[in-house]
Coordinates of C-alpha atoms in Angstrom, one line a residue:
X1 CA -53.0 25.6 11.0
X2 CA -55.2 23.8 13.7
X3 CA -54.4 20.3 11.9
X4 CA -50.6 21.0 12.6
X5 CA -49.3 18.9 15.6
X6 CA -48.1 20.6 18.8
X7 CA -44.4 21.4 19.3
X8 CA -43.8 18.1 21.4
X9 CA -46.1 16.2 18.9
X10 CA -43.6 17.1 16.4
X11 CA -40.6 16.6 18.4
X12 CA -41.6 13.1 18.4
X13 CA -42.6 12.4 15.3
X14 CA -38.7 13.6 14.2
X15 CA -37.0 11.8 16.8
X16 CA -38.7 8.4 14.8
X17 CA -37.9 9.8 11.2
X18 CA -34.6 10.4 9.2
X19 CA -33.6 13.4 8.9
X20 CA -34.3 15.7 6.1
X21 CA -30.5 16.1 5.0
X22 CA -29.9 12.5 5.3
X23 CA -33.5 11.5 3.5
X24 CA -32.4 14.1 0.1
X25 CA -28.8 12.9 -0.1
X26 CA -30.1 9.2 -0.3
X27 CA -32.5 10.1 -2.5
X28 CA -29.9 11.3 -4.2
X29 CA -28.2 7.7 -4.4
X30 CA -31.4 6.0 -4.7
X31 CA -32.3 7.7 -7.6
X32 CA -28.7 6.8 -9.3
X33 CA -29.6 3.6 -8.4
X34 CA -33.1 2.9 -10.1
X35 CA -32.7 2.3 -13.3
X36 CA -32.0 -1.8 -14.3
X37 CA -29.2 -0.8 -16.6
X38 CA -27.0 0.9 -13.6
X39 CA -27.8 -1.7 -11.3
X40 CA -26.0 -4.7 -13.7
X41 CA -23.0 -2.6 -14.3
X42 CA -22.8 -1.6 -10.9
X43 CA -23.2 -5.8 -10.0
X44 CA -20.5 -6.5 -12.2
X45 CA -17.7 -3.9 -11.0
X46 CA -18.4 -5.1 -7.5
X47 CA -17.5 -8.9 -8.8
X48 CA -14.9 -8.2 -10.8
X49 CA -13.2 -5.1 -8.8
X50 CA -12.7 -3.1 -12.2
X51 CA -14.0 -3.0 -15.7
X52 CA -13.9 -0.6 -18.2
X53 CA -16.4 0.9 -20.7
X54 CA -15.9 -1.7 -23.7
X55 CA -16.7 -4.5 -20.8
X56 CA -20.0 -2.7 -19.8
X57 CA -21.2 -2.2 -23.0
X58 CA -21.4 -5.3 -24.1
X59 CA -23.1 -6.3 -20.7
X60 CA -25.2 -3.9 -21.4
X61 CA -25.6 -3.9 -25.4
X62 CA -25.6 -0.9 -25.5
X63 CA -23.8 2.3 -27.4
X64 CA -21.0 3.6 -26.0
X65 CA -22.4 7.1 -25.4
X66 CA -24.9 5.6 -23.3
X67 CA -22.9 3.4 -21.1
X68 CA -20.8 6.2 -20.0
X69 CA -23.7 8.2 -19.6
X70 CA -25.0 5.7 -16.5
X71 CA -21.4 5.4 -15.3
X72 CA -21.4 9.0 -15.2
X73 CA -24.5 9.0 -12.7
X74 CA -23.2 6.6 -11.1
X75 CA -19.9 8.1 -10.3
X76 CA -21.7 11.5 -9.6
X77 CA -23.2 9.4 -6.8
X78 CA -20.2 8.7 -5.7
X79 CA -20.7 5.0 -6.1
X80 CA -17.8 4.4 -8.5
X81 CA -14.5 6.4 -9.7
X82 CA -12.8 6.0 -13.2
X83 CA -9.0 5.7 -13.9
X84 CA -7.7 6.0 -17.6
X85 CA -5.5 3.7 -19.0
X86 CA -4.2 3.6 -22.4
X87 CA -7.6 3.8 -24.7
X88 CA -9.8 2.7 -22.1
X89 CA -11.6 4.3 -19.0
X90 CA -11.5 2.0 -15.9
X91 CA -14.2 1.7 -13.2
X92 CA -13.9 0.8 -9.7
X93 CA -16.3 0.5 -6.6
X94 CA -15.6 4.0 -4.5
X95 CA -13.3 3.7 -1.6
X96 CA -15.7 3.0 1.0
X97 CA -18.4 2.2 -0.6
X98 CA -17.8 -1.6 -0.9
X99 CA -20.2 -2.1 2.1
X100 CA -22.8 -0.9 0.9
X101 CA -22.9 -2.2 -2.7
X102 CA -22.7 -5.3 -0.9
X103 CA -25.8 -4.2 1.4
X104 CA -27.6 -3.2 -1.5
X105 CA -27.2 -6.7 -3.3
X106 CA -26.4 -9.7 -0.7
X107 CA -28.9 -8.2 1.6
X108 CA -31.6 -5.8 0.2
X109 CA -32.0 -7.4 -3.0
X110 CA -33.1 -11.0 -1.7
X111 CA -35.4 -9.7 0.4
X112 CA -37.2 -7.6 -1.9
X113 CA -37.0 -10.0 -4.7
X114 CA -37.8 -13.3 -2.9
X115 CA -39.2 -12.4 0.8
X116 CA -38.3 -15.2 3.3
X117 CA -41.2 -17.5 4.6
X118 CA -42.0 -16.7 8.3
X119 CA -41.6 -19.8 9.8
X120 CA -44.3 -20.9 12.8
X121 CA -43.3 -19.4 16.1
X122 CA -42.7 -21.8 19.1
X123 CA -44.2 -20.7 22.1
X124 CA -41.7 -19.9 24.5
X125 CA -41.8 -23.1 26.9
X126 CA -42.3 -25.0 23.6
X127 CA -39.0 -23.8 22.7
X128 CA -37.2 -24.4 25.8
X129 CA -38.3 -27.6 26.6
X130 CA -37.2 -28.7 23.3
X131 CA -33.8 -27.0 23.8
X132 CA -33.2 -29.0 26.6
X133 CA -34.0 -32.1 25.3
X134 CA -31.6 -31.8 22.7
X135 CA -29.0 -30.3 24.9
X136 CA -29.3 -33.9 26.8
X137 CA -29.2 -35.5 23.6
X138 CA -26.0 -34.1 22.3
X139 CA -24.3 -34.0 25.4
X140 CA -24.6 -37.9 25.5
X141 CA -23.0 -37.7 21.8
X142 CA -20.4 -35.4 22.6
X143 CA -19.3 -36.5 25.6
X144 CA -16.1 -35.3 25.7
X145 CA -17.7 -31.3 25.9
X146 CA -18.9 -30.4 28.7
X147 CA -22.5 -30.2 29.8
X148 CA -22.0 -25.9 30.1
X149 CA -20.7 -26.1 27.1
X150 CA -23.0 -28.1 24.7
X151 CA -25.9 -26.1 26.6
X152 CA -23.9 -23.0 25.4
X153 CA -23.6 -23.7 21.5
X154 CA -27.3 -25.1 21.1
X155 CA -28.9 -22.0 22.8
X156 CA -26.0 -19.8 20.5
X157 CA -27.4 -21.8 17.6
X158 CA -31.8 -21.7 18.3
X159 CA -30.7 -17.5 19.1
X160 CA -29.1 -17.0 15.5
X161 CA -31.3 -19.2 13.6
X162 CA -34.3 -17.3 15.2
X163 CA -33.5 -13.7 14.9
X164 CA -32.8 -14.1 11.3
X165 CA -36.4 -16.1 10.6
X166 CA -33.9 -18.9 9.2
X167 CA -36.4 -21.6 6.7
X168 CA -35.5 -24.6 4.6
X169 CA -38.1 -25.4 2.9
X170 CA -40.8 -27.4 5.3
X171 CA -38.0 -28.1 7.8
X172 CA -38.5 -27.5 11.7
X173 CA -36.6 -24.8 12.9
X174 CA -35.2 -27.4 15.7
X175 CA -33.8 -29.9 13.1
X176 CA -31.6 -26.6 11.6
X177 CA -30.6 -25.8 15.5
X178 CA -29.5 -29.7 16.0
X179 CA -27.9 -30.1 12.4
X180 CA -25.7 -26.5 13.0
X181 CA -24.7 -27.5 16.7
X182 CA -23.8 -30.8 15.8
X183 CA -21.2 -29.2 13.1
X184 CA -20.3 -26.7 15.9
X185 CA -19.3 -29.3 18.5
X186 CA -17.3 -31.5 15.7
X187 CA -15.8 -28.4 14.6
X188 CA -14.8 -27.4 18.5
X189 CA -13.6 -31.0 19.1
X190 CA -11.9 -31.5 15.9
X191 CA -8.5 -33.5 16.2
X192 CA -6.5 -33.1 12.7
X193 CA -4.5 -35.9 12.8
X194 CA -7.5 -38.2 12.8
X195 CA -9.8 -35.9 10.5
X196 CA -10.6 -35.9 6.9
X197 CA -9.5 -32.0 5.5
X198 CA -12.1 -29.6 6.4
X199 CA -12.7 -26.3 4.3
X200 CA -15.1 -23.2 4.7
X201 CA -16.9 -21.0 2.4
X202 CA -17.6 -17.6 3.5
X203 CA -19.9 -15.2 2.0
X204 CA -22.0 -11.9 3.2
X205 CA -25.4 -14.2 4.2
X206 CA -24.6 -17.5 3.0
X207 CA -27.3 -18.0 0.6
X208 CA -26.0 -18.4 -3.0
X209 CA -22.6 -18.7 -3.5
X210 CA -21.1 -20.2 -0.5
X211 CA -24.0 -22.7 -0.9
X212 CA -23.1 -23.3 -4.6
X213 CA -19.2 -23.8 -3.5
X214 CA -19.8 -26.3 -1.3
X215 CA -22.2 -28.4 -2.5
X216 CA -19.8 -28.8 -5.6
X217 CA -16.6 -29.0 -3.6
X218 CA -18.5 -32.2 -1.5
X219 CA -19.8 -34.1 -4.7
X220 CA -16.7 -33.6 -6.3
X221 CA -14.6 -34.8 -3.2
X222 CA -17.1 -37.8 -2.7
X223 CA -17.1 -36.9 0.6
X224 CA -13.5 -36.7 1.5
X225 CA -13.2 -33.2 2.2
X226 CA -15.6 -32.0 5.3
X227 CA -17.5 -29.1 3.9
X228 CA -19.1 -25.8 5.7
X229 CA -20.7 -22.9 5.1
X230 CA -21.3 -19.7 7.0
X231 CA -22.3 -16.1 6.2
X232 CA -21.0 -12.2 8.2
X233 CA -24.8 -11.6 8.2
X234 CA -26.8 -14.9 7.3
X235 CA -29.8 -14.3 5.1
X236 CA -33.0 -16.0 5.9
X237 CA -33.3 -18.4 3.3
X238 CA -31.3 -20.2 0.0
X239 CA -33.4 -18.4 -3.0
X240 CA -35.4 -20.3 -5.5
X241 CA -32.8 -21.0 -8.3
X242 CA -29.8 -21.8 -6.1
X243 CA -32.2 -24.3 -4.2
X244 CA -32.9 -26.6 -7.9
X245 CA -29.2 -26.7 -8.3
X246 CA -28.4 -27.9 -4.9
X247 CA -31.5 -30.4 -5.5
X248 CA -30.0 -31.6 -8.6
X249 CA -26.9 -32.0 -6.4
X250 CA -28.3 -34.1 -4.6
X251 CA -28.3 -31.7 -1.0
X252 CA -30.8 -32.6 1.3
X253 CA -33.2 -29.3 2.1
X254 CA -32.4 -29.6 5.9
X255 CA -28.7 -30.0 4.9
X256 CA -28.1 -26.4 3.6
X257 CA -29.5 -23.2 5.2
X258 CA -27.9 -20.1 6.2
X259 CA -25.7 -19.5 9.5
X260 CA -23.2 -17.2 11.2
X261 CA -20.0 -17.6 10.8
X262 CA -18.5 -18.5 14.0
X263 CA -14.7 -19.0 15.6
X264 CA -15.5 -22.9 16.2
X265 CA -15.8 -23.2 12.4
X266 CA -12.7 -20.7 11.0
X267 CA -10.4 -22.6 13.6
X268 CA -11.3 -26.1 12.3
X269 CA -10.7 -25.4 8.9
X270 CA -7.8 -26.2 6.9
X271 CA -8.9 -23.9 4.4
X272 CA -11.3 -20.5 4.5
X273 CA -12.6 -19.6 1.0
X274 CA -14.2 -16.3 1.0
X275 CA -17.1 -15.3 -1.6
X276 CA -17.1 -11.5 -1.9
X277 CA -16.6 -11.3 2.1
X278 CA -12.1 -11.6 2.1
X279 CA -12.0 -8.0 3.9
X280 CA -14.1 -8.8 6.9
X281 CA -13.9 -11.9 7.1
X282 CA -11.8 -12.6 10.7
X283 CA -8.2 -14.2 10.2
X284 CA -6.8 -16.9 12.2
X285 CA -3.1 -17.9 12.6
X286 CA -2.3 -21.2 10.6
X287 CA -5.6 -21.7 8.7
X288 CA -5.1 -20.9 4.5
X289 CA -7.2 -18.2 2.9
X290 CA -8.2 -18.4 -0.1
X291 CA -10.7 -15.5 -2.0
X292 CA -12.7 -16.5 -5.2
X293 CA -14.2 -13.1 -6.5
X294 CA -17.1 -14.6 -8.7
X295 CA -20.5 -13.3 -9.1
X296 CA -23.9 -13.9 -7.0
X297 CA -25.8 -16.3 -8.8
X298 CA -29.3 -15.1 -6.7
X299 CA -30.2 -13.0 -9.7
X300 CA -28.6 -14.4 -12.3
X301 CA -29.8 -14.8 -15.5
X302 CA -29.8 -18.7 -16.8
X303 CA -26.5 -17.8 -19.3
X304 CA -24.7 -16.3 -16.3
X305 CA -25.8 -18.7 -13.6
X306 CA -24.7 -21.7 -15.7
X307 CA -21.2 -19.6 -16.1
X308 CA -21.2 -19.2 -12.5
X309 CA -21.4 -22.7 -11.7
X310 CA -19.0 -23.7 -14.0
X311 CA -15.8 -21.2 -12.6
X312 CA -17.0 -22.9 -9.3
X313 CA -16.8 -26.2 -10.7
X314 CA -12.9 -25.5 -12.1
X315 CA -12.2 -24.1 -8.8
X316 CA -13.8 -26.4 -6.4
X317 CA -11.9 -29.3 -8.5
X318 CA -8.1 -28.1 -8.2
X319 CA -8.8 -27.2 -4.0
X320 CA -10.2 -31.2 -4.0
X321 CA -7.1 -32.4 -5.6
X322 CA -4.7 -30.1 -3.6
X323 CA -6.3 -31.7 -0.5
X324 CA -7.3 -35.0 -1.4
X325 CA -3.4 -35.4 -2.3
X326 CA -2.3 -34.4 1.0
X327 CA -4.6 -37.0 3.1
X328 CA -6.1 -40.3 3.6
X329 CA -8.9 -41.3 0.9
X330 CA -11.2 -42.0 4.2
X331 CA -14.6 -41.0 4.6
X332 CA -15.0 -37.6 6.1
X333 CA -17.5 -37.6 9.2
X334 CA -20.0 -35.1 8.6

């Protein structure tokens, strides 16, 4: 008993632990949760908001029996509840569970399977003297904001971009800050009867399929259609496969990159498309809403990615067409 730590050691050591209850009843999820077969169905009935047995199964390939069996943990878990209807039983995400099924895959998931790149650190006076430079810079640009102002977004932008490690590939972390303030002050100064139609794609980190959305919405649009992106809780970086596509759409790697969604962006938009983010995503008087429930493409496999992309495709091309009929065929200013 003489290796057991004192009564205060111990005190501590709980204070910086989970609890015991808590730890067994996620164990208790956990365990529902590891196994590969629960983890696609459970992927799917958070895209498509219901599915029933004969749906899973042939996800899954497998017999009957078996499916429900895994639903059936599942659902013990309180993860997912069944309805009947007619000849076929009905799943659902629980009520209230939506967060963290989305948790578990927009933000978990990547950094497990694909952990960010730590970009180099900028000492401190590095940083600031750098900040100011470009505050100077865009101030000239954006003359009509004030000096306060422009100071405010850029130091708004270097603070999100650093606490979430945001990378692109090889590009400086103070090319990101200047490429997200610029959208931010042409966003806060954006006069709509001069400007091209301006839409934005909201998802949970703004990785995958907000990326994917607006990179097909812009090439089809030929740049009439100003195009943003921004995530509830940006990720750190675009993952591997998402990344060739946007290459083979021709995106520059300093041109798409996770950031937070901010009220700059959602007020200049003529349209808000959310990506598996509708219910928290903020809603603004007079801007259109629009919700496209389609899967995350980050873990894919190479039949469902190309799928993916193609529902984008259809319905990036009949939002360019609705807009594109409604406004000049000018140039939109990026």
């Amino acid at each position: 008993m003489q290796d057991e730590p004192p009564a205060t050691a111990r005190r501590v050591l709980e204070a910086g632990a989970i609890g015991g209850q808590a730890a067994r009843r996620l164990a208790d999820t956990l365990g529902a949760l590891a196994d590969p077969v629960r983890l696609r169905m459970l992927s799917l009935i958070g895209t498509v908001e219901e599915a029933s047995v004969r749906d899973l199964a042939a996800l899954s390939d497998l017999a009957q029996p078996t499916v429900s069996h895994h639903l059936r943990v599942l659902r013990d878990a309180g993860l997912v509840t069944s309805e009947r209807r007619g000849n076929w039983v009905w799943y659902r995400i629980a009520r209230g569970r939506g967060p963290t099924v989305g948790t578990l895959f927009d933000v978990f998931a990547p950094v497990a399977l694909d952990p960010p790149r730590t970009p180099r650190p900028l000492h401190p006076d590095e940083l600031e003297d750098a900040l100011s430079r470009l505050t100077g810079r865009l101030a000239a640009v954006y003359a009509e904001t004030s000096y306060d102002v422009v100071r405010r977004i850029v130091r708004e932008c270097a603070t999100g971009l650093v606490r979430t490690r945001t990378t692109a590939g090889a590009t400086p972390l103070l090319v990101l800050v200047e490429r997200f303030a610029r959208q931010r002050l042409s966003d806060a100064s954006r006069d709509r009867s001069r400007s091209a139609p301006h839409v934005l794609f909201v998802s949970q980190t703004d990785t995958a399929r907000s990326q994917l959305a607006a990179a097909l919405t812009r090439r089809l649009s030929q740049h009439r259609v100003v195009v943003r992106t921004a995530g509830l809780t940006p990720g750190a970086q675009i993952p591997r496969n998402v990344r060739t596509l946007l290459t083979e759409l021709d995106v520059p790697e300093a041109a798409a990159f996770p950031k937070s969604l901010t009220d700059d962006a959602i007020r200049a938009a003529d349209v808000v498309v959310t990506l598996g983010s509708s219910d928290a995503c903020p809603v603004v008087p007079g801007v259109r809403y629009e919700d496209w429930p389609v899967g995350d493409p980050t873990f894919a496999s190479p039949v469902g990615f190309a799928a993916l992309r193609d529902e984008l495709q259809v319905k990036a091309a009949r939002l360019v067409a609705e807009l594109v009929d409604t406004h000049d065929d000018g140039p939109a200013p990026e």
